Coordinates of C-alpha atoms in Angstrom, one line a residue:
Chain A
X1 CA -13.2 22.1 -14.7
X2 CA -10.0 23.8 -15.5
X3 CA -10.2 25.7 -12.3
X4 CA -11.0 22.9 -10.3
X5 CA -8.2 21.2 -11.4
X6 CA -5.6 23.6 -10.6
X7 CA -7.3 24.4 -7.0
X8 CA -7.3 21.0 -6.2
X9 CA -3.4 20.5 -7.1
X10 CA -2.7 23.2 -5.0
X11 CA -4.3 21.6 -2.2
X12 CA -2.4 18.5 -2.9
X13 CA 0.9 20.0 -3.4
X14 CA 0.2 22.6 0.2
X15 CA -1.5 19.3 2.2
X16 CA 1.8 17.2 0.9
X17 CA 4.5 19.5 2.2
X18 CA 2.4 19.5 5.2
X19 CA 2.7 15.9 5.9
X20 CA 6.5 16.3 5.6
X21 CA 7.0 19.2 7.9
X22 CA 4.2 17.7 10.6
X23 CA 5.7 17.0 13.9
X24 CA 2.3 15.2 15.3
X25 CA 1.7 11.9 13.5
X26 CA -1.9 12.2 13.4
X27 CA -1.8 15.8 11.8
X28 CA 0.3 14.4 9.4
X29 CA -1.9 11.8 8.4
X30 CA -4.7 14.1 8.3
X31 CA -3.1 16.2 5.6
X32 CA -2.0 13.1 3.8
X33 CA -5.9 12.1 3.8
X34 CA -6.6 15.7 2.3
X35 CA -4.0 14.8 -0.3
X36 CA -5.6 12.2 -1.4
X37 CA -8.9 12.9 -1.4
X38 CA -7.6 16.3 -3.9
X39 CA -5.8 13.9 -5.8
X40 CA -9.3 12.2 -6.4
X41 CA -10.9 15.5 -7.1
X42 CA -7.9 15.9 -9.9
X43 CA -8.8 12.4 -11.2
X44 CA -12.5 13.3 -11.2
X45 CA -11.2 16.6 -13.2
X46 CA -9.2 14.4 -15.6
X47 CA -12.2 12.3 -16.5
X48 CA -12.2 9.5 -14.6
X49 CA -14.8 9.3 -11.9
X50 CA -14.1 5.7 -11.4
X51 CA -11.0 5.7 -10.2
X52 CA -11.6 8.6 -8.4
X53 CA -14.3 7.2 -6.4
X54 CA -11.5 4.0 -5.8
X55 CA -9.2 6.9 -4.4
X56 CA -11.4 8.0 -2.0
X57 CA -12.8 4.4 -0.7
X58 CA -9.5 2.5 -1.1
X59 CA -6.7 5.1 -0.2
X60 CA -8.2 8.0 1.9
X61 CA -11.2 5.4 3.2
X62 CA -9.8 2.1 3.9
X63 CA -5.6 2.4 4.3
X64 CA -5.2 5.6 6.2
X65 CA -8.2 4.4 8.8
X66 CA -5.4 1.4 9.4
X67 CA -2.6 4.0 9.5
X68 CA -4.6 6.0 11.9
X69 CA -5.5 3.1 13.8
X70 CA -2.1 1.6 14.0
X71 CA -0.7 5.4 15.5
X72 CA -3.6 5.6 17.8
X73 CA -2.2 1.9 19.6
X74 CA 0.9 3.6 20.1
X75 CA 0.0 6.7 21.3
X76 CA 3.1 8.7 21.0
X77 CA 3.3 11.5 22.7
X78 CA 5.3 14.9 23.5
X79 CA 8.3 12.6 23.4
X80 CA 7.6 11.5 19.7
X81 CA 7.2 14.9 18.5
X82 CA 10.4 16.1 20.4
X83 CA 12.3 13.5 18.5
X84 CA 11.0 14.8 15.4
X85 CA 11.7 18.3 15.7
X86 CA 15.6 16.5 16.1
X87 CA 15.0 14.8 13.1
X88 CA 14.0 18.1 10.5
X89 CA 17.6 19.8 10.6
X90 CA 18.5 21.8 7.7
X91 CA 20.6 18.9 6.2
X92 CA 18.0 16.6 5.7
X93 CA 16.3 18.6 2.8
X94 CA 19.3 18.3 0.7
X95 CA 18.8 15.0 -0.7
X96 CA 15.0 15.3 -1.2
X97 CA 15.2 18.9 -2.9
X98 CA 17.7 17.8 -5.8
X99 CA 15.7 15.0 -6.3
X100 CA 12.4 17.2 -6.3
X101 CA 14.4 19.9 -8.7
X102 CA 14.8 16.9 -11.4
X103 CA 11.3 16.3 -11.4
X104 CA 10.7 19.4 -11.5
X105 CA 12.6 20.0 -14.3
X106 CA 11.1 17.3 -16.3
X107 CA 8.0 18.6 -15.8
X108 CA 9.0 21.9 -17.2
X109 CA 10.7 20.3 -20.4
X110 CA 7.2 18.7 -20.6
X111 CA 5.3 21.4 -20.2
X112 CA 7.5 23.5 -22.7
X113 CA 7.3 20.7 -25.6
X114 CA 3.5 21.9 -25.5
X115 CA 0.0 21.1 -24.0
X116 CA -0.3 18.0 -22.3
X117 CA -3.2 18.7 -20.5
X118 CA -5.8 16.3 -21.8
X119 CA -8.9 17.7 -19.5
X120 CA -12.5 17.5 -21.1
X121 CA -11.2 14.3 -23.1
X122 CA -13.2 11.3 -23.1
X123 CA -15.0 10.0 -19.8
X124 CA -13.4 6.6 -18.1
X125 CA -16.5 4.9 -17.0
X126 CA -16.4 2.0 -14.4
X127 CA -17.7 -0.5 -17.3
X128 CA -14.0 0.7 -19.3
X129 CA -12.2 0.3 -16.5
X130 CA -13.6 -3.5 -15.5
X131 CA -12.9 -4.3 -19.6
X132 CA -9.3 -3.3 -19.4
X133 CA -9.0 -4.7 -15.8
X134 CA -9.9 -8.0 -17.4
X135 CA -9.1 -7.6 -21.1
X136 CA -5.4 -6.7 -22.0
X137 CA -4.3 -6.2 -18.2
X138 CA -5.7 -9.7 -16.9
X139 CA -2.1 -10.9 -15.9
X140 CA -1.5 -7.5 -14.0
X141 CA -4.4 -8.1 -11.8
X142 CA -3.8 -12.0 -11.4
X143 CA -0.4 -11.7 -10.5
X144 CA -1.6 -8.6 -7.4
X145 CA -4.3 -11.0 -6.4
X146 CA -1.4 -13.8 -6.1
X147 CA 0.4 -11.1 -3.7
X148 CA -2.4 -10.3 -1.7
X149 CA -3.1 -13.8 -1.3
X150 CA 1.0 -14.2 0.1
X151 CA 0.1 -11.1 2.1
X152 CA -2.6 -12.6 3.8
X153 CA -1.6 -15.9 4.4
X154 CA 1.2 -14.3 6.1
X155 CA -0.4 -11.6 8.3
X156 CA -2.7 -15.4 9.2
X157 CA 0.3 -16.8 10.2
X158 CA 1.6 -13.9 12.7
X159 CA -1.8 -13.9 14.4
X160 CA -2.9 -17.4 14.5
X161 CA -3.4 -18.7 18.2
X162 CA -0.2 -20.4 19.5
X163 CA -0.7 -24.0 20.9
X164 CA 0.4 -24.3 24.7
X165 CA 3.3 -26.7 23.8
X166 CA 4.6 -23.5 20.9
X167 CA 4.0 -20.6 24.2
X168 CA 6.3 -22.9 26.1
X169 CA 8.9 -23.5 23.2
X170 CA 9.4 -19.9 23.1
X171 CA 9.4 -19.1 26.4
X172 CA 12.1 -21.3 27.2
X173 CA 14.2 -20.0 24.3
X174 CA 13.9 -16.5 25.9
Chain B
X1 CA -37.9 28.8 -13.9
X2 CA -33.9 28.6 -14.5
X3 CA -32.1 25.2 -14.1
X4 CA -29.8 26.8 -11.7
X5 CA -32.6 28.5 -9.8
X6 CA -34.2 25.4 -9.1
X7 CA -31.1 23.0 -8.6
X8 CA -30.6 25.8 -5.8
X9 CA -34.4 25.0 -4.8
X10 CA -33.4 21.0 -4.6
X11 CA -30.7 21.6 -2.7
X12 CA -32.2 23.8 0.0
X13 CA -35.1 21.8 0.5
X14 CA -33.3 18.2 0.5
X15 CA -30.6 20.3 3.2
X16 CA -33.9 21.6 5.1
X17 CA -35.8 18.4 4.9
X18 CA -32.9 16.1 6.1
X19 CA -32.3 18.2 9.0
X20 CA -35.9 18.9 9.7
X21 CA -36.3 14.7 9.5
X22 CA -33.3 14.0 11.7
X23 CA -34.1 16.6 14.4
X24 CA -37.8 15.3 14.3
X25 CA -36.5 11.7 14.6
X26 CA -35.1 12.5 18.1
X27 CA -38.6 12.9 19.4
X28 CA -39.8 10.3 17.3
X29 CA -37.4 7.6 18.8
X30 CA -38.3 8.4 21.8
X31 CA -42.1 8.1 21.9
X32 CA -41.8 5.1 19.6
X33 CA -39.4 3.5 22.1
X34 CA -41.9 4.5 25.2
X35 CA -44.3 2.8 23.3
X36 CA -42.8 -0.6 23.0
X37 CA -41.3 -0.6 26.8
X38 CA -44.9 0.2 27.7
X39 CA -44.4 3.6 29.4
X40 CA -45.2 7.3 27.6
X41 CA -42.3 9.0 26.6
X42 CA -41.7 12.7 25.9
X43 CA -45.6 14.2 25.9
X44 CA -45.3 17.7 28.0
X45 CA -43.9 19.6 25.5
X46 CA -46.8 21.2 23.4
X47 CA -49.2 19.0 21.5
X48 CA -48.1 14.9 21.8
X49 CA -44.9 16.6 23.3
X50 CA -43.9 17.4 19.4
X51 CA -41.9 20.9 21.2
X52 CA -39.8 18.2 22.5
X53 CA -37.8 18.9 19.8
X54 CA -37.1 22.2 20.6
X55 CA -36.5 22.2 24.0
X56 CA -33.7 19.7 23.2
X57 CA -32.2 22.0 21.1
X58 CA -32.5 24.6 23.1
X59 CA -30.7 22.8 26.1
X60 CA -27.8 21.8 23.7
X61 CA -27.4 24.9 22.2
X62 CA -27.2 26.7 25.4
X63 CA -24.7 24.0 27.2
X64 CA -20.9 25.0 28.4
X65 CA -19.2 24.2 25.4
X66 CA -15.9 22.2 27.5
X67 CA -13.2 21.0 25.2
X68 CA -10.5 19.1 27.6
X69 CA -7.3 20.9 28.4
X70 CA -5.7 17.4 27.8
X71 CA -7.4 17.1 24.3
X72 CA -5.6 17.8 21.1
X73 CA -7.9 21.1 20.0
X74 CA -8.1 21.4 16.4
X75 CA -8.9 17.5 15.5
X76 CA -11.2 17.7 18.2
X77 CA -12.7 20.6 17.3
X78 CA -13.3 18.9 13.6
X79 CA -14.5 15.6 14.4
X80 CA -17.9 16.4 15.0
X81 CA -18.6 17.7 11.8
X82 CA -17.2 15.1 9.3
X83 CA -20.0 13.2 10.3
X84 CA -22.5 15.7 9.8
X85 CA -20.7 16.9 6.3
X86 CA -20.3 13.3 5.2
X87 CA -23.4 11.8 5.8
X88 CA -25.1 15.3 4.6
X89 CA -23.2 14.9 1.7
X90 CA -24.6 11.6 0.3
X91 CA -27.9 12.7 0.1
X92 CA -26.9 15.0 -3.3
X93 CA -26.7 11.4 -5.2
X94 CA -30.2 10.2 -3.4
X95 CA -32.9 10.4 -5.7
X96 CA -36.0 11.2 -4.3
X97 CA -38.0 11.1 -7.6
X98 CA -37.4 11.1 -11.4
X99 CA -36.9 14.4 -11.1
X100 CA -36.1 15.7 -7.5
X101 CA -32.1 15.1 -7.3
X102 CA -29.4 17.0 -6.4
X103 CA -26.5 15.3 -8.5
X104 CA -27.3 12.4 -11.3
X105 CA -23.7 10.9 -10.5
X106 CA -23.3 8.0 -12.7
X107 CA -21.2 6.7 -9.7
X108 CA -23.7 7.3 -6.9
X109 CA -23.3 4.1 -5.1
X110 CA -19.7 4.3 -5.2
X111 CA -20.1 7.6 -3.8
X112 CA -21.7 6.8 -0.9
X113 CA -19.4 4.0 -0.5
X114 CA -17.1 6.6 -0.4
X115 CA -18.5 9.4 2.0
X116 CA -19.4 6.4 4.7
X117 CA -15.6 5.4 4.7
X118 CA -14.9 8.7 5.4
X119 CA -16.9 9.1 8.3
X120 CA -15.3 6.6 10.2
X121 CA -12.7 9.0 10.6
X122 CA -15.2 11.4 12.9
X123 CA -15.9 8.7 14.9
X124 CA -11.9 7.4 15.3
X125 CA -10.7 10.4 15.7
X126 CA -12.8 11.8 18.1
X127 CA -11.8 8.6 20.3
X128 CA -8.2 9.9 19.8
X129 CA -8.6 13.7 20.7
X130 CA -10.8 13.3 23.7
X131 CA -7.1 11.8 25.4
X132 CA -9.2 9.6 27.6
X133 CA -9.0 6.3 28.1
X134 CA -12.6 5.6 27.3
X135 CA -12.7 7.8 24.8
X136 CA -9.8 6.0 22.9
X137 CA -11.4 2.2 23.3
X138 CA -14.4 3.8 21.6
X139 CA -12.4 5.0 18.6
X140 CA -10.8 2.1 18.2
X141 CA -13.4 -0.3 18.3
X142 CA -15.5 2.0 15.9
X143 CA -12.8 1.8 13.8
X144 CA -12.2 -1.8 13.5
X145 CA -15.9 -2.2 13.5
X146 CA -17.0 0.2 10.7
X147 CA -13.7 -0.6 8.2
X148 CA -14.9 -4.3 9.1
X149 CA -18.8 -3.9 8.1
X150 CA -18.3 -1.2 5.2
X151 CA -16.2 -4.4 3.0
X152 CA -19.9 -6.8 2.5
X153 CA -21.7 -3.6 2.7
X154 CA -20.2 -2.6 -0.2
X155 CA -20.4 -6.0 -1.7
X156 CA -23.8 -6.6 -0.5
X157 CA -24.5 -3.6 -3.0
X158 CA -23.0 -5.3 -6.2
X159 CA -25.7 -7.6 -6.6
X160 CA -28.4 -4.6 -7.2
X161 CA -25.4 -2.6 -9.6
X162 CA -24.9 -6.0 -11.5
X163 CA -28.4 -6.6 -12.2
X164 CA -29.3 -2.6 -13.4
X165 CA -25.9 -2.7 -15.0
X166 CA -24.9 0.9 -13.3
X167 CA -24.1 2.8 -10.1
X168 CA -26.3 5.7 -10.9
X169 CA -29.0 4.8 -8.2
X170 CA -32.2 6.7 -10.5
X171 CA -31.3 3.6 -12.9
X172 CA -31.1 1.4 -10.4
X173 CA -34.5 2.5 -9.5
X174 CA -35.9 2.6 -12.9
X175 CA -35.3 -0.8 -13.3
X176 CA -36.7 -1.7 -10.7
X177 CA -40.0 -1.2 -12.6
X178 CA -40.8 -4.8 -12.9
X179 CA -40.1 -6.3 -9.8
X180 CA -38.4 -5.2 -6.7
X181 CA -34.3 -6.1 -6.0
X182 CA -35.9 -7.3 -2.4
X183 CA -36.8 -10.5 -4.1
X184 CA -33.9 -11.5 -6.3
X185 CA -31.1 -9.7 -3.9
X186 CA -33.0 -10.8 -0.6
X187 CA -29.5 -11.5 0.7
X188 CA -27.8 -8.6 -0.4
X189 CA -30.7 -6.8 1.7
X190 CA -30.2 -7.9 4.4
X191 CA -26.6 -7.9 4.9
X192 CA -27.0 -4.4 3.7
X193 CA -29.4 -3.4 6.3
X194 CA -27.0 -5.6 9.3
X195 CA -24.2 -3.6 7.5
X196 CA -25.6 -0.4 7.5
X197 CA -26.8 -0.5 11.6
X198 CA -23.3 -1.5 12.4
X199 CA -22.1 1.3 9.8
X200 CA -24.2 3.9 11.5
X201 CA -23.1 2.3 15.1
X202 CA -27.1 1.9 16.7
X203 CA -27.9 -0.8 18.7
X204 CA -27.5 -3.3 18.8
X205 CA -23.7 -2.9 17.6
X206 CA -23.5 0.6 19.3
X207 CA -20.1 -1.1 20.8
X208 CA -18.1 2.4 20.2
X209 CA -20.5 3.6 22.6
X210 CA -21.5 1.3 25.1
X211 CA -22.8 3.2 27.6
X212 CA -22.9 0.1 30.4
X213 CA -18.7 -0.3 29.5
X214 CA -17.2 2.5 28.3
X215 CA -19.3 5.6 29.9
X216 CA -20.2 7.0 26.2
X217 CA -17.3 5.7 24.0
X218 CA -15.9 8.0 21.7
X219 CA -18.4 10.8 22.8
X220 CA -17.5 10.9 26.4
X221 CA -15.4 14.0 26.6
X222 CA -18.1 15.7 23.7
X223 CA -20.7 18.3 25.5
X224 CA -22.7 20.9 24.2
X225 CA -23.3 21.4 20.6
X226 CA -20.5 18.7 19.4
X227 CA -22.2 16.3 21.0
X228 CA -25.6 17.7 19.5
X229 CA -23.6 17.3 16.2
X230 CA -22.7 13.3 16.7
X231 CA -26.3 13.0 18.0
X232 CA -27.8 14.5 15.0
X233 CA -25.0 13.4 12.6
X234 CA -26.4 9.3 14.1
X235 CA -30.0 10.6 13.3
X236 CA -28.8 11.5 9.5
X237 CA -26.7 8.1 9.1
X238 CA -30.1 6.4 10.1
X239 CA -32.3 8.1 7.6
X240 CA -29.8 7.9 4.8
X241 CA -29.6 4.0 5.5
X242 CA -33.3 4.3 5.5
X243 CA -33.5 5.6 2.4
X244 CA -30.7 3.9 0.3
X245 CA -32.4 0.8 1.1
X246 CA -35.5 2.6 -0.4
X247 CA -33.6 3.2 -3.5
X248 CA -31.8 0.1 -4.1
X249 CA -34.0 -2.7 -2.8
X250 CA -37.8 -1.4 -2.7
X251 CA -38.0 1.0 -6.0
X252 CA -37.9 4.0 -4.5
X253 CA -40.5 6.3 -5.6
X254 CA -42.2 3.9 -7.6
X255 CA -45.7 3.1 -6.4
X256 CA -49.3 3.1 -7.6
X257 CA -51.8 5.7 -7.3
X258 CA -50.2 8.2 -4.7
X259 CA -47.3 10.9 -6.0
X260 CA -43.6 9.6 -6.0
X261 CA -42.3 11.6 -3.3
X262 CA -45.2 10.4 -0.7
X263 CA -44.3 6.6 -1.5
X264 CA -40.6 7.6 -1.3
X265 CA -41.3 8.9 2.0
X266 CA -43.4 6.2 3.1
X267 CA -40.8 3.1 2.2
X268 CA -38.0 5.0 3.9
X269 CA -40.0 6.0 7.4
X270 CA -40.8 2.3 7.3
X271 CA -37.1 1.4 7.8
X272 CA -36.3 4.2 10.4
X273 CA -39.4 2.8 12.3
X274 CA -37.5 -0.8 12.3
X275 CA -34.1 0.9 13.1
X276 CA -36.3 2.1 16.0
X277 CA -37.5 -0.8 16.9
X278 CA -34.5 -3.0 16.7
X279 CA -33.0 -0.7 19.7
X280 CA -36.0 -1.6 21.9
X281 CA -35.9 -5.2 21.0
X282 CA -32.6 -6.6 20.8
X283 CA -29.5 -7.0 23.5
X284 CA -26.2 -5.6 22.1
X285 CA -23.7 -8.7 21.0
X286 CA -20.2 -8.6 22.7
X287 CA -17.7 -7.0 20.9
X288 CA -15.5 -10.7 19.6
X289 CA -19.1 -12.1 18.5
X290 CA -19.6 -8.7 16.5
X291 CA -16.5 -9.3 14.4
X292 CA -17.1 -13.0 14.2
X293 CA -20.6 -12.4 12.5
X294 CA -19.4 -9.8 10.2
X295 CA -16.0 -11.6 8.7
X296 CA -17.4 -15.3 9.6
X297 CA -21.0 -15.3 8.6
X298 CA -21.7 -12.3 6.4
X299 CA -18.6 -11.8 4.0
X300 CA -19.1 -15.5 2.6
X301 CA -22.8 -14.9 2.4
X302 CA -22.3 -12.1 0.4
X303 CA -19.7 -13.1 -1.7
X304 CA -21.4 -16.3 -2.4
X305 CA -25.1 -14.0 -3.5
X306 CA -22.5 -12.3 -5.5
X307 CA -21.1 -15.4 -7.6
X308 CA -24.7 -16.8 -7.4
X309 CA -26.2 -13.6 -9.2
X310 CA -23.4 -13.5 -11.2
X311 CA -23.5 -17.1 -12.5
X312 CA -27.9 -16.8 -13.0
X313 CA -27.4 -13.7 -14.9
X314 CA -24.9 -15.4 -17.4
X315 CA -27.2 -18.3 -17.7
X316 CA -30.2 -16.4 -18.6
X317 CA -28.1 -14.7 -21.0

């Protein structure tokens, strides 16, 4: 398990840095999917195939298929990428890299305080998960499901059908 | 015999037996189809025209393998076998019997859940890479169509979990003992099986690639051996819907008098058969009616056999 763990972060950290330095979109997204779905295998790893599984059908399954999908309608092209390449000059990885060094750091002072690696604990089955979900964290989840419901009200409202008499309103205001 | 000796034994066989199942189903479809329009189907080929089989393989094998100059390589080079690896995949949590298994997950049905969301990237993706115009309205109706179908599929499933109280699928089967899931989750069923054609993109909601519209949809630019692998990658997707059903609604190897494996077998070539025959029977839907069935008609059907079950099972408590 211990080995398994440390492979799959080094995917994760490797497929990561990839998205970054990607110039097509869609590659990018591709490594980001491989990120996640290592990050699941490191969850898996950790003891928690539940929320591993969640990873994988939620994150990698469901949102990046929308990302993807989203990129696909605008089909960028040699033009995009150009416009990247313009984008990654040296400068730009100052601001990220001291912010990346002070994690880093705190990692270390972590990791030199002694071991917090808690693998081969005790297994996070979906039946724990649903009991804290709706035992102690039963406001967290009430108040996301409050925001998902202003989320989709909202996304309702952008594509409802417009009525003849709205089309005209706003053509005449262009 | 050693446990890893024969897990190695289970694994071959269920790899060997998938492939040999999904190959043999090309041939199978085929005649089956024939049948129903009235007309013979494949029968040169050696006895029944069984060699069929091979000489298919044969001519795919041995086609100009073209990959588009226009195409972006590498993701189109990959796309065809997610599919295959995906839907190959979910058979390690399938449990044939007891006893034959690959992997006794005790989140097998989330992991399924999981490998079918994947493979709607083969299918989207390959839209994308081909660079064709046809090509891409594939991708992105299989995309809407399959992120669409997988949310009741996956809710169509919690009815069976809430009842055996787990996502392992052998103890969803072992309490089936008593009575089949058909019965008390008859409309989890059968928004399972709507859910799983559109998941696996057959006709009737084979709108990715609608042949009389869109040339072949996603597959268009795909010859050779790629294409083999979407074919046989569609052949896989029908057999593991097939058999999931088995497991979660028809007690999977449970059954009098013969051995569990043969009754395993049976239930699931049952449901292949219907796949089959809902090809030749029905007319596929247009693509606006497709999405209105799913999100209008089958999400607040199975949500409401989900609060239903719920509220029954907290009664009889």
């Amino acid at each position: 398990m211990r080995d398994a763990f440390y492979i799959s972060a080094a995917v994760a950290f490797v497929s990561t840095l990839m998205v970054i330095i990607q110039k097509k979109v869609v590659h990018a997204l591709l490594y980001l999917i491989i990120s996640l779905l290592s990050v699941a295998v490191i969850f898996f790893t950790l003891g928690a195939p539940f929320a591993a599984a969640l990873e994988v059908i939620i994150y990698a399954g469901a949102i990046m298929v929308l990302f993807v999908f989203v990129v696909m309608m605008l089909n960028l092209g040699a033009e995009a990428a150009r416009q990247e390449k313009s984008w990654m000059s040296p400068r730009m990885w100052i601001g990220p890299s001291v912010l990346a060094a002070i994690l880093l750091a705190d990692m270390l002072v972590l990791l030199a305080r002694g071991p917090a690696f808690i693998s081969g604990g005790n297994v996070v089955g979906p039946k724990h998960v649903g009991m804290a979900l709706f035992g102690p964290y039963l406001a967290g989840v009430e108040l996301a499901s409050m925001l998902l419901l202003a989320g989709l009200a909202g996304a309702y409202h952008l594509g409802r059908r417009l009525k003849k008499e709205e089309l005209a309103e706003r053509e005449t205001r262009r | 015999m050693s446990e890893a000796l024969r897990s190695i034994i289970i694994i071959l066989s269920v790899i060997g037996g998938v492939m040999t199942i999904a190959a043999g189903l090309i041939w199978v479809e085929r005649r089956l189809l024939a049948l129903w329009q009235d007309r013979y189907g494949p029968n040169r080929v050696g006895a029944f025209g069984l060699l069929q089989v091979l000489a298919d393989m044969i001519k795919v094998l041995t086609k100009e393998d073209w990959i588009p100059p226009f195409a972006d390589k590498s993701v189109f080079f990959l796309t065809p076998a997610i599919i295959a690896i995906t839907t190959l995949l979910t058979f390690a949590v399938i449990p044939f019997t007891s006893t034959i298994l690959v992997a006794d997950l005790n989140i097998g049905v989330l992991f399924f859940l999981a490998m079918s969301s994947l493979g709607v990237y083969s299918v989207t993706l390959a839209g994308w890479a081909s660079a064709s115009k046809y090509s891409l309205l594939g991708g992105l109706r299989a995309a809407a169509q399959m992120i669409s179908y997988e949310v009741f599929m996956g809710l169509s499933l919690m009815g069976a979990v809430m009842l055996a109280g787990s996502f392992d699928l052998r103890v969803i089967v072992e309490a089936q003992r008593g009575l089949w899931y058909v019965v008390p989750q008859f409309a989890g069923f059968v928004i399972f099986f709507i859910a799983g054609v559109a998941e696996t993109h057959r006709l009737p909601f084979d709108l990715p690639e609608a042949e009389s519209e869109l040339v072949a949809g996603y597959h268009s630019e795909y010859s050779g051996m790629k294409f083999g692998m979407f074919f046989v990658g569609e052949y896989i997707g029908i057999t593991l819907i097939s058999a999931l059903i088995t497991v979660l609604f028809f007690g999977g190897w449970l059954g009098p008098v013969l051995p569990p494996v043969v009754w395993f077998l049976i239930k699931t070539f049952f449901f292949i058969g219907f796949f089959i025959l809902l090809r030749a029977a029905l007319p596929r839907p247009r693509y606006d009616q497709l999405m209105a069935l799913g999100w209008k008609v089958l999400l607040p059907v199975s949500l409401l056999n989900l609060a239903v079950t719920g509220g029954i099972m907290l009664a009889g408590r």
